[in-house]
Amino acid sequence: MSSSVSREFEPNSRSLYCRKEKSLGLLCSNFRALYDNGGVQTIGLDDAASKLGVERRRIYDVVNILESIGVVARKGKNQYSWKGYGEIPRALEKLKEEALKENFLISGCNKSLRVSNENESGECVNVKNPSESSKHIDSKREKSLWLITQNFVKLFLCSNAEMITLDSAAGALLGDVNNSTAMRTKVRRLYDIANVFSSMNLIEKTHHPDSRKPAFRWLGWGGQPQNGSMTTTWVFNEPKKRMFGTEITNQSLKRMKAKSSVQRKLNQKENMAFHIKHECVENDHKLEQHSQQSSKGFVFGPFLPAVMPSVNKNVRSVRDWELGSAYKPQYLNQALGDLFAHYMEAWKSWYAEVSGKEECHHLSP
DNA sequence: AGGTCCCGCCAACAG
DNA sequence: CTGTTGGCGGGACCT
């Protein structure tokens, strides 16, 4: 429902728009809060969207990501079932196996193994197949977000790099770092994924010691509160600086959009597909002569020259719990209000024992 | 001045 | 055609 109306003029609407309150990460946390309790067995997308106060489109995003790591499973049109975060370790294990088996990544752009077809932008990673059930479940255009997500975690699971920059990840997934357009798009997607992963504490953002560039470190599922009754992130610490959300449905006060470049988009799109196709193929050659000391290497940016076989490096450490969302919930509404109260309480008790260190990081020292 | 990444257009499908 | 899904990338937001 492309609603675009409703409260645009807030009394003292300085700028009540706070991007972070609408982040996928937060949405993911809220999503979990909503469904991660024995009760609910079936998740209706519409239901979720309205309960969480977001557009349906966004639900697809988190659901796709969650599905790729087993947290939810598609049951049918509009229907998903909650499997729980407890499924994560299993899913990760499976992904790791898969990755090793397929000799994951590396191998630049292996056209012979490409998943894409036709006018596709090439995913050049060797992705065998969904695995899940041998069915044709996702005949769809290789569900990108789903796929990208899995490949992203495989990247972590298969390399001993303990830090990966989104750029390098994008490069690895694309197999071609020269196509800036594709790279940009891929990175955008990775940001989305990184966001929800961060909120789940699967990864953590840091900065590469040398390059100073932002990078992500894999945390894995080691110290998670493992289901139980705890849900990690309904958190919210001090109002950072903006007022407590005033909007409720997220579809209010949107940044004004000039809205105009639609036509242009098309052309670009077509062009891109064309380019990618070529570059992808051509890339095979490039890569070959592109140094790479390892048999089939893709360069992992500054961190990983390694081959990959060895895995696991349990970097783990309970880390700072990042508090995936240091922001107050914004998708609130009745239902969530209750949930929130509940989770806040649970969280508090849990937080009390877990926080050995902690200091509710503020973002700006 | 970039790094992030929300938002929603619209294509591809399903019915 | 209507309703679902979900690529994709413009450009607002946030350091």
CSV table of C-alpha atoms (C1' of nucleotides) in Angstrom, one decimal:
chain,number,residue,atom,x,y,z
A,1,MET,CA,0.0,0.0,0.0
A,2,SER,CA,1.9,2.9,-1.1
A,3,SER,CA,0.4,5.2,1.4
A,4,SER,CA,2.3,8.3,1.6
A,5,VAL,CA,0.1,10.5,3.5
A,6,SER,CA,-0.8,10.9,7.1
A,7,ARG,CA,0.8,13.1,9.6
A,8,GLU,CA,3.2,15.2,7.8
A,9,PHE,CA,3.0,18.1,10.0
A,10,GLU,CA,3.9,17.5,13.5
A,11,PRO,CA,3.5,20.3,15.9
A,12,ASN,CA,7.1,20.8,16.7
A,13,SER,CA,8.4,18.7,14.0
A,14,ARG,CA,11.9,19.7,14.1
A,15,SER,CA,12.9,16.6,12.3
A,16,LEU,CA,11.3,13.7,13.9
A,17,TYR,CA,12.5,11.5,11.3
A,18,CYS,CA,15.1,9.3,12.7
A,19,ARG,CA,16.5,6.9,10.3
A,20,LYS,CA,17.8,4.5,12.8
A,21,GLU,CA,14.4,3.9,14.2
A,22,LYS,CA,13.5,2.4,11.0
A,23,SER,CA,16.4,0.3,10.4
A,24,LEU,CA,16.2,-3.3,9.3
A,25,GLY,CA,18.1,-4.3,12.4
A,26,LEU,CA,15.6,-2.8,14.7
A,27,LEU,CA,12.8,-4.2,12.6
A,28,CYS,CA,14.4,-7.6,12.9
A,29,SER,CA,14.6,-7.3,16.7
A,30,ASN,CA,11.0,-6.3,16.9
A,31,PHE,CA,10.1,-9.1,14.6
A,32,ARG,CA,11.7,-11.5,16.9
A,33,ALA,CA,10.1,-10.0,19.9
A,34,LEU,CA,6.8,-10.4,18.2
A,35,TYR,CA,7.1,-14.0,17.2
A,36,ASP,CA,9.7,-15.6,19.4
A,37,ASN,CA,7.5,-16.8,22.1
A,38,GLY,CA,6.1,-20.2,22.1
A,39,GLY,CA,2.8,-19.1,20.9
A,40,VAL,CA,2.7,-18.0,17.4
A,41,GLN,CA,3.2,-20.6,14.8
A,42,THR,CA,2.3,-18.9,11.7
A,43,ILE,CA,3.5,-15.6,10.6
A,44,GLY,CA,1.4,-13.7,8.2
A,45,LEU,CA,3.2,-11.1,6.3
A,46,ASP,CA,0.4,-8.7,6.4
A,47,ASP,CA,-0.1,-9.3,10.0
A,48,ALA,CA,3.6,-8.7,10.7
A,49,ALA,CA,3.6,-5.6,8.7
A,50,SER,CA,0.8,-4.0,10.4
A,51,LYS,CA,1.8,-5.1,13.8
A,52,LEU,CA,5.3,-3.8,13.4
A,53,GLY,CA,4.1,-0.8,11.6
A,54,VAL,CA,6.1,-1.1,8.5
A,55,GLU,CA,5.5,-1.5,4.9
A,56,ARG,CA,5.2,-5.0,3.7
A,57,ARG,CA,8.2,-4.6,1.5
A,58,ARG,CA,10.4,-4.4,4.6
A,59,ILE,CA,9.0,-7.6,6.0
A,60,TYR,CA,10.2,-9.4,2.9
A,61,ASP,CA,13.6,-8.1,3.6
A,62,VAL,CA,14.0,-9.4,7.1
A,63,VAL,CA,12.1,-12.5,6.4
A,64,ASN,CA,14.4,-13.4,3.6
A,65,ILE,CA,17.4,-12.9,5.7
A,66,LEU,CA,16.0,-14.8,8.6
A,67,GLU,CA,15.0,-17.6,6.3
A,68,SER,CA,18.4,-18.0,5.0
A,69,ILE,CA,19.7,-18.9,8.4
A,70,GLY,CA,16.8,-21.0,9.4
A,71,VAL,CA,15.0,-18.7,11.7
A,72,VAL,CA,11.8,-18.8,9.8
A,73,ALA,CA,10.6,-21.0,7.0
A,74,ARG,CA,8.3,-20.3,4.2
A,75,LYS,CA,5.1,-22.1,4.6
A,76,GLY,CA,3.2,-20.7,1.7
A,77,LYS,CA,2.0,-17.6,0.3
A,78,ASN,CA,2.0,-15.0,2.9
A,79,GLN,CA,2.8,-17.5,5.5
A,80,TYR,CA,6.0,-18.2,7.3
A,81,SER,CA,6.6,-20.2,10.4
A,82,TRP,CA,8.9,-19.3,13.2
A,83,LYS,CA,11.6,-21.8,13.7
A,84,GLY,CA,13.5,-19.8,16.3
A,85,TYR,CA,17.0,-18.6,16.7
A,86,GLY,CA,17.8,-21.9,18.0
A,87,GLU,CA,18.0,-23.1,14.5
A,88,ILE,CA,20.8,-20.8,13.7
A,89,PRO,CA,23.7,-23.1,14.9
A,90,ARG,CA,22.3,-25.8,12.8
A,91,ALA,CA,21.9,-23.6,9.8
A,92,LEU,CA,25.4,-22.3,10.2
A,93,GLU,CA,26.7,-25.7,10.4
A,94,LYS,CA,25.0,-26.7,7.3
A,95,LEU,CA,26.2,-23.6,5.5
A,96,LYS,CA,29.7,-24.3,6.5
A,97,GLU,CA,29.5,-27.8,5.1
A,98,GLU,CA,28.0,-26.6,2.0
A,99,ALA,CA,30.6,-24.0,1.6
A,100,LEU,CA,33.4,-26.4,2.0
A,101,LYS,CA,31.9,-28.9,-0.2
A,102,GLU,CA,31.4,-26.4,-3.0
A,103,ASN,CA,34.8,-25.1,-2.5
A,104,PHE,CA,33.1,-22.0,-1.8
A,105,LEU,CA,33.9,-18.7,-3.3
A,106,ILE,CA,37.3,-18.3,-4.5
A,107,SER,CA,37.2,-19.2,-8.1
A,108,GLY,CA,36.4,-15.8,-9.1
A,109,CYS,CA,33.7,-15.9,-11.6
A,110,ASN,CA,33.1,-19.4,-12.6
A,111,LYS,CA,30.7,-19.1,-15.4
A,112,SER,CA,30.2,-22.8,-15.6
A,113,LEU,CA,28.8,-22.7,-12.2
A,114,ARG,CA,26.9,-19.6,-12.3
A,115,VAL,CA,23.5,-19.6,-10.9
A,116,SER,CA,22.1,-16.8,-12.8
A,117,ASN,CA,20.6,-17.1,-16.1
A,118,GLU,CA,20.0,-14.9,-18.9
A,119,ASN,CA,19.9,-11.2,-18.3
A,120,GLU,CA,21.2,-11.7,-14.9
A,121,SER,CA,23.7,-9.9,-13.1
A,122,GLY,CA,26.1,-12.6,-12.2
A,123,GLU,CA,26.4,-14.1,-8.9
A,124,CYS,CA,29.7,-15.6,-9.4
A,125,VAL,CA,30.0,-17.6,-6.4
A,126,ASN,CA,29.6,-21.2,-6.7
A,127,VAL,CA,26.4,-21.8,-5.3
A,128,LYS,CA,25.2,-25.2,-5.8
A,129,ASN,CA,21.7,-25.2,-4.6
A,130,PRO,CA,19.4,-24.2,-1.9
A,131,SER,CA,20.0,-27.4,0.0
A,132,GLU,CA,17.0,-27.1,2.2
A,133,SER,CA,14.7,-29.5,0.5
A,134,SER,CA,15.6,-30.7,-2.9
A,135,LYS,CA,12.4,-29.3,-4.1
A,136,HIS,CA,12.1,-26.5,-6.4
A,137,ILE,CA,11.1,-24.3,-3.7
A,138,ASP,CA,12.8,-21.3,-4.9
A,139,SER,CA,12.9,-21.4,-8.5
A,140,LYS,CA,12.6,-17.7,-8.3
A,141,ARG,CA,15.4,-15.7,-9.5
A,142,GLU,CA,17.7,-17.3,-7.1
A,143,LYS,CA,16.4,-15.2,-4.4
A,144,SER,CA,19.1,-12.8,-4.1
A,145,LEU,CA,18.8,-11.5,-0.6
A,146,TRP,CA,18.5,-15.0,0.6
A,147,LEU,CA,21.4,-16.1,-1.4
A,148,ILE,CA,23.6,-13.2,-0.7
A,149,THR,CA,23.0,-13.7,2.9
A,150,GLN,CA,24.0,-17.3,2.9
A,151,ASN,CA,27.1,-16.5,0.9
A,152,PHE,CA,27.9,-13.7,3.2
A,153,VAL,CA,28.0,-16.0,6.1
A,154,LYS,CA,29.9,-18.6,4.1
A,155,LEU,CA,32.4,-16.0,3.6
A,156,PHE,CA,32.9,-15.7,7.3
A,157,LEU,CA,32.7,-19.4,8.0
A,158,CYS,CA,35.2,-20.3,5.3
A,159,SER,CA,37.9,-17.9,5.8
A,160,ASN,CA,40.1,-17.2,8.6
A,161,ALA,CA,39.8,-13.6,8.0
A,162,GLU,CA,38.4,-12.3,11.2
A,163,MET,CA,37.2,-9.2,9.7
A,164,ILE,CA,35.6,-8.6,6.4
A,165,THR,CA,34.8,-5.4,4.7
A,166,LEU,CA,31.7,-5.1,2.8
A,167,ASP,CA,33.6,-4.2,-0.2
A,168,SER,CA,35.6,-7.3,-0.2
A,169,ALA,CA,32.6,-9.3,0.5
A,170,ALA,CA,30.8,-7.7,-2.4
A,171,GLY,CA,33.8,-8.4,-4.6
A,172,ALA,CA,33.9,-12.0,-3.5
A,173,LEU,CA,30.2,-12.5,-4.2
A,174,LEU,CA,30.4,-10.8,-7.5
A,175,GLY,CA,33.6,-12.0,-8.7
A,176,ASP,CA,34.3,-8.8,-10.2
A,177,VAL,CA,35.4,-5.7,-8.5
A,178,ASN,CA,35.6,-3.6,-11.5
A,179,ASN,CA,31.9,-3.2,-12.1
A,180,SER,CA,31.3,-0.3,-9.8
A,181,THR,CA,27.6,-0.3,-10.3
A,182,ALA,CA,27.2,-3.9,-9.4
A,183,MET,CA,29.5,-3.4,-6.5
A,184,ARG,CA,27.5,-0.5,-5.2
A,185,THR,CA,24.3,-2.4,-5.4
A,186,LYS,CA,25.8,-5.5,-3.8
A,187,VAL,CA,27.3,-3.4,-1.0
A,188,ARG,CA,23.9,-1.8,-0.4
A,189,ARG,CA,22.5,-5.3,0.1
A,190,LEU,CA,25.3,-6.3,2.4
A,191,TYR,CA,24.6,-3.3,4.5
A,192,ASP,CA,21.1,-4.5,4.9
A,193,ILE,CA,22.2,-7.9,5.9
A,194,ALA,CA,24.9,-6.6,8.1
A,195,ASN,CA,22.3,-4.6,9.9
A,196,VAL,CA,20.1,-7.4,10.8
A,197,PHE,CA,23.1,-9.6,11.6
A,198,SER,CA,24.4,-7.0,13.9
A,199,SER,CA,21.1,-6.8,15.7
A,200,MET,CA,21.3,-10.5,16.1
A,201,ASN,CA,24.8,-10.2,17.3
A,202,LEU,CA,26.0,-12.6,14.7
A,203,ILE,CA,28.5,-10.0,13.6
A,204,GLU,CA,29.9,-6.9,14.9
A,205,LYS,CA,31.2,-3.8,13.3
A,206,THR,CA,34.7,-2.7,13.8
A,207,HIS,CA,37.4,-1.1,11.9
A,208,HIS,CA,40.2,-2.7,10.2
A,209,PRO,CA,43.3,-2.0,12.2
A,210,ASP,CA,45.3,-1.0,9.2
A,211,SER,CA,43.1,0.4,6.7
A,212,ARG,CA,40.9,2.0,9.3
A,213,LYS,CA,38.1,0.9,7.1
A,214,PRO,CA,34.9,-0.3,8.6
A,215,ALA,CA,34.7,-4.0,8.7
A,216,PHE,CA,32.7,-6.7,10.3
A,217,ARG,CA,33.8,-9.4,12.6
A,218,TRP,CA,32.0,-12.7,12.9
A,219,LEU,CA,30.7,-13.4,16.4
A,220,GLY,CA,28.8,-16.4,15.6
A,221,TRP,CA,26.2,-17.9,17.8
A,222,GLY,CA,28.4,-18.6,20.8
A,223,GLY,CA,27.1,-16.5,23.6
A,224,GLN,CA,23.6,-16.0,22.6
A,225,PRO,CA,21.0,-16.4,25.3
A,226,GLN,CA,19.8,-19.3,23.4
A,227,ASN,CA,16.1,-19.0,23.1
A,228,GLY,CA,14.6,-19.6,26.5
A,229,SER,CA,12.5,-16.6,27.2
A,230,MET,CA,15.1,-14.1,26.4
A,231,THR,CA,15.1,-12.0,23.5
A,232,THR,CA,18.1,-9.9,22.9
A,233,THR,CA,17.2,-6.7,21.6
A,234,TRP,CA,14.3,-4.8,22.6
A,235,VAL,CA,16.8,-2.7,24.1
A,236,PHE,CA,17.0,0.9,24.1
A,237,ASN,CA,19.1,3.1,26.1
A,238,GLU,CA,18.9,6.7,26.7
A,239,PRO,CA,17.1,8.6,24.1
A,240,LYS,CA,20.1,9.4,22.1
A,241,LYS,CA,19.1,12.8,21.2
A,242,ARG,CA,15.9,12.7,19.3
A,243,MET,CA,12.6,12.6,20.9
A,244,PHE,CA,10.9,9.4,21.4
A,245,GLY,CA,9.4,8.4,18.2
A,246,THR,CA,6.2,10.2,17.4
A,247,GLU,CA,5.3,8.2,14.5
A,248,ILE,CA,3.7,4.9,14.7
A,249,THR,CA,3.5,3.5,11.4
A,250,ASN,CA,6.6,4.4,9.8
A,251,GLN,CA,4.8,5.5,6.8
A,252,SER,CA,4.4,9.0,8.0
A,253,LEU,CA,6.8,11.7,7.6
A,254,LYS,CA,8.9,10.4,4.9
A,255,ARG,CA,11.6,12.4,3.5
A,256,MET,CA,10.3,14.2,0.6
A,257,LYS,CA,11.2,12.7,-2.6
A,258,ALA,CA,11.6,14.5,-5.8
A,259,LYS,CA,10.3,11.5,-7.5
A,260,SER,CA,11.1,11.8,-11.1
A,261,SER,CA,13.8,9.7,-12.4
A,262,VAL,CA,12.0,6.6,-13.4
A,263,GLN,CA,12.6,6.6,-17.0
A,264,ARG,CA,16.3,6.9,-16.5
A,265,LYS,CA,16.3,4.0,-14.2
A,266,LEU,CA,15.2,1.7,-16.9
A,267,ASN,CA,17.9,2.5,-19.2
A,268,GLN,CA,20.5,2.2,-16.6
A,269,LYS,CA,19.2,-1.1,-15.7
A,270,GLU,CA,19.4,-2.5,-19.1
A,271,ASN,CA,22.8,-1.2,-19.6
A,272,MET,CA,24.0,-2.7,-16.5
A,273,ALA,CA,22.8,-6.2,-17.1
A,274,PHE,CA,24.5,-6.0,-20.3
A,275,HIS,CA,27.8,-4.9,-18.9
A,276,ILE,CA,27.8,-7.3,-16.1
A,277,LYS,CA,27.3,-10.2,-18.3
A,278,HIS,CA,30.3,-9.4,-20.3
A,279,GLU,CA,32.5,-8.5,-17.5
A,280,CYS,CA,31.7,-11.5,-15.7
A,281,VAL,CA,32.8,-13.8,-18.4
A,282,GLU,CA,35.7,-11.7,-19.2
A,283,ASN,CA,36.6,-11.7,-15.6
A,284,ASP,CA,37.6,-15.3,-15.7
A,285,HIS,CA,40.6,-14.4,-17.7
A,286,LYS,CA,41.3,-11.4,-15.7
A,287,LEU,CA,41.4,-13.4,-12.5
A,288,GLU,CA,43.6,-16.0,-13.8
A,289,GLN,CA,46.3,-13.6,-14.7
A,290,HIS,CA,45.5,-11.5,-11.7
A,291,SER,CA,48.2,-12.7,-9.4
A,292,GLN,CA,46.5,-14.7,-6.7
A,293,GLN,CA,48.9,-16.9,-5.1
A,294,SER,CA,46.4,-19.4,-4.0
A,295,SER,CA,45.0,-21.9,-6.4
A,296,LYS,CA,41.8,-20.2,-7.0
A,297,GLY,CA,41.9,-17.1,-5.1
A,298,PHE,CA,39.9,-14.2,-4.7
A,299,VAL,CA,41.5,-11.5,-2.9
A,300,PHE,CA,39.9,-10.7,0.3
A,301,GLY,CA,41.0,-7.2,0.5
A,302,PRO,CA,43.6,-6.5,3.1
A,303,PHE,CA,42.9,-9.3,5.4
A,304,LEU,CA,42.8,-12.6,3.9
A,305,PRO,CA,45.2,-14.0,1.5
A,306,ALA,CA,44.6,-17.4,2.8
A,307,VAL,CA,43.2,-20.2,0.9
A,308,MET,CA,40.3,-21.2,3.0
A,309,PRO,CA,40.1,-24.8,3.9
A,310,SER,CA,40.8,-24.5,7.5
A,311,VAL,CA,37.9,-23.0,9.2
A,312,ASN,CA,36.7,-22.0,12.5
A,313,LYS,CA,38.6,-19.6,14.4
A,314,ASN,CA,36.3,-19.1,17.2
A,315,VAL,CA,37.0,-15.6,17.7
A,316,ARG,CA,34.1,-15.4,19.9
A,317,SER,CA,33.9,-13.6,23.1
A,318,VAL,CA,30.8,-12.3,24.5
A,319,ARG,CA,31.8,-9.0,23.3
A,320,ASP,CA,29.9,-6.0,24.2
A,321,TRP,CA,26.6,-7.1,23.2
A,322,GLU,CA,26.5,-4.2,21.0
A,323,LEU,CA,22.9,-3.9,21.9
A,324,GLY,CA,21.9,-4.3,18.5
A,325,SER,CA,19.6,-1.5,18.8
A,326,ALA,CA,20.5,1.3,21.0
A,327,TYR,CA,17.5,3.0,19.9
A,328,LYS,CA,14.1,3.0,21.2
A,329,PRO,CA,11.5,1.1,19.4
A,330,GLN,CA,9.7,2.9,16.8
A,331,TYR,CA,7.3,0.4,15.5
A,332,LEU,CA,5.3,0.5,18.5
A,333,ASN,CA,1.6,0.1,18.7
A,334,GLN,CA,-0.6,-1.6,21.2
A,335,ALA,CA,0.4,-5.1,20.6
A,336,LEU,CA,4.0,-4.2,20.6
A,337,GLY,CA,3.6,-2.1,23.6
A,338,ASP,CA,2.8,-5.1,25.7
A,339,LEU,CA,5.5,-7.1,24.2
A,340,PHE,CA,7.9,-4.4,24.7
A,341,ALA,CA,7.1,-4.2,28.4
A,342,HIS,CA,7.5,-7.9,28.7
A,343,TYR,CA,10.8,-8.0,26.9
A,344,MET,CA,12.2,-5.0,28.6
A,345,GLU,CA,11.7,-6.8,31.9
A,346,ALA,CA,13.2,-10.0,30.7
A,347,TRP,CA,16.0,-8.1,29.2
A,348,LYS,CA,16.8,-6.3,32.3
A,349,SER,CA,17.2,-9.4,34.4
A,350,TRP,CA,19.2,-11.0,31.7
A,351,TYR,CA,21.3,-8.0,31.2
A,352,ALA,CA,22.0,-7.8,34.9
A,353,GLU,CA,23.8,-11.1,34.9
A,354,VAL,CA,25.4,-10.9,31.6
A,355,SER,CA,26.8,-7.5,31.8
A,356,GLY,CA,30.2,-8.0,33.3
A,357,LYS,CA,31.4,-5.2,31.4
A,358,GLU,CA,29.1,-3.0,29.6
A,359,GLU,CA,28.6,0.5,29.5
A,360,CYS,CA,25.9,1.0,27.1
A,361,HIS,CA,28.1,2.3,24.5
A,362,HIS,CA,27.1,5.7,23.4
A,363,LEU,CA,27.9,6.3,19.9
A,364,SER,CA,29.9,9.3,20.3
A,365,PRO,CA,32.5,9.7,22.9
B,1,DA,C1',32.6,14.3,2.1
B,2,DG,C1',31.8,10.0,2.3
B,3,DG,C1',29.6,5.9,4.5
B,4,DT,C1',25.0,4.1,5.6
B,5,DC,C1',21.0,2.2,4.1
B,6,DC,C1',15.7,3.6,4.0
B,7,DC,C1',12.2,3.8,0.7
B,8,DG,C1',9.4,2.7,-2.8
B,9,DC,C1',9.2,2.0,-8.0
B,10,DC,C1',8.1,-1.5,-10.7
B,11,DA,C1',9.4,-6.0,-12.9
B,12,DA,C1',8.5,-10.9,-12.5
B,13,DC,C1',5.4,-14.3,-10.9
B,14,DA,C1',1.2,-16.6,-9.1
B,15,DG,C1',-3.5,-17.2,-9.3
C,1,DC,C1',-6.2,-8.3,-14.2
C,2,DT,C1',-5.1,-8.4,-9.1
C,3,DG,C1',-2.1,-9.6,-5.6
C,4,DT,C1',2.7,-11.3,-4.2
C,5,DT,C1',7.5,-11.1,-4.1
C,6,DG,C1',11.5,-8.8,-4.1
C,7,DG,C1',15.5,-6.6,-7.3
C,8,DC,C1',17.4,-2.4,-7.4
C,9,DG,C1',19.3,2.1,-6.9
C,10,DG,C1',18.2,7.2,-5.8
C,11,DG,C1',19.2,10.0,-2.6
C,12,DA,C1',18.2,11.2,2.5
C,13,DC,C1',20.6,10.6,6.7
C,14,DC,C1',24.5,10.2,9.6
C,15,DT,C1',28.9,10.5,10.9
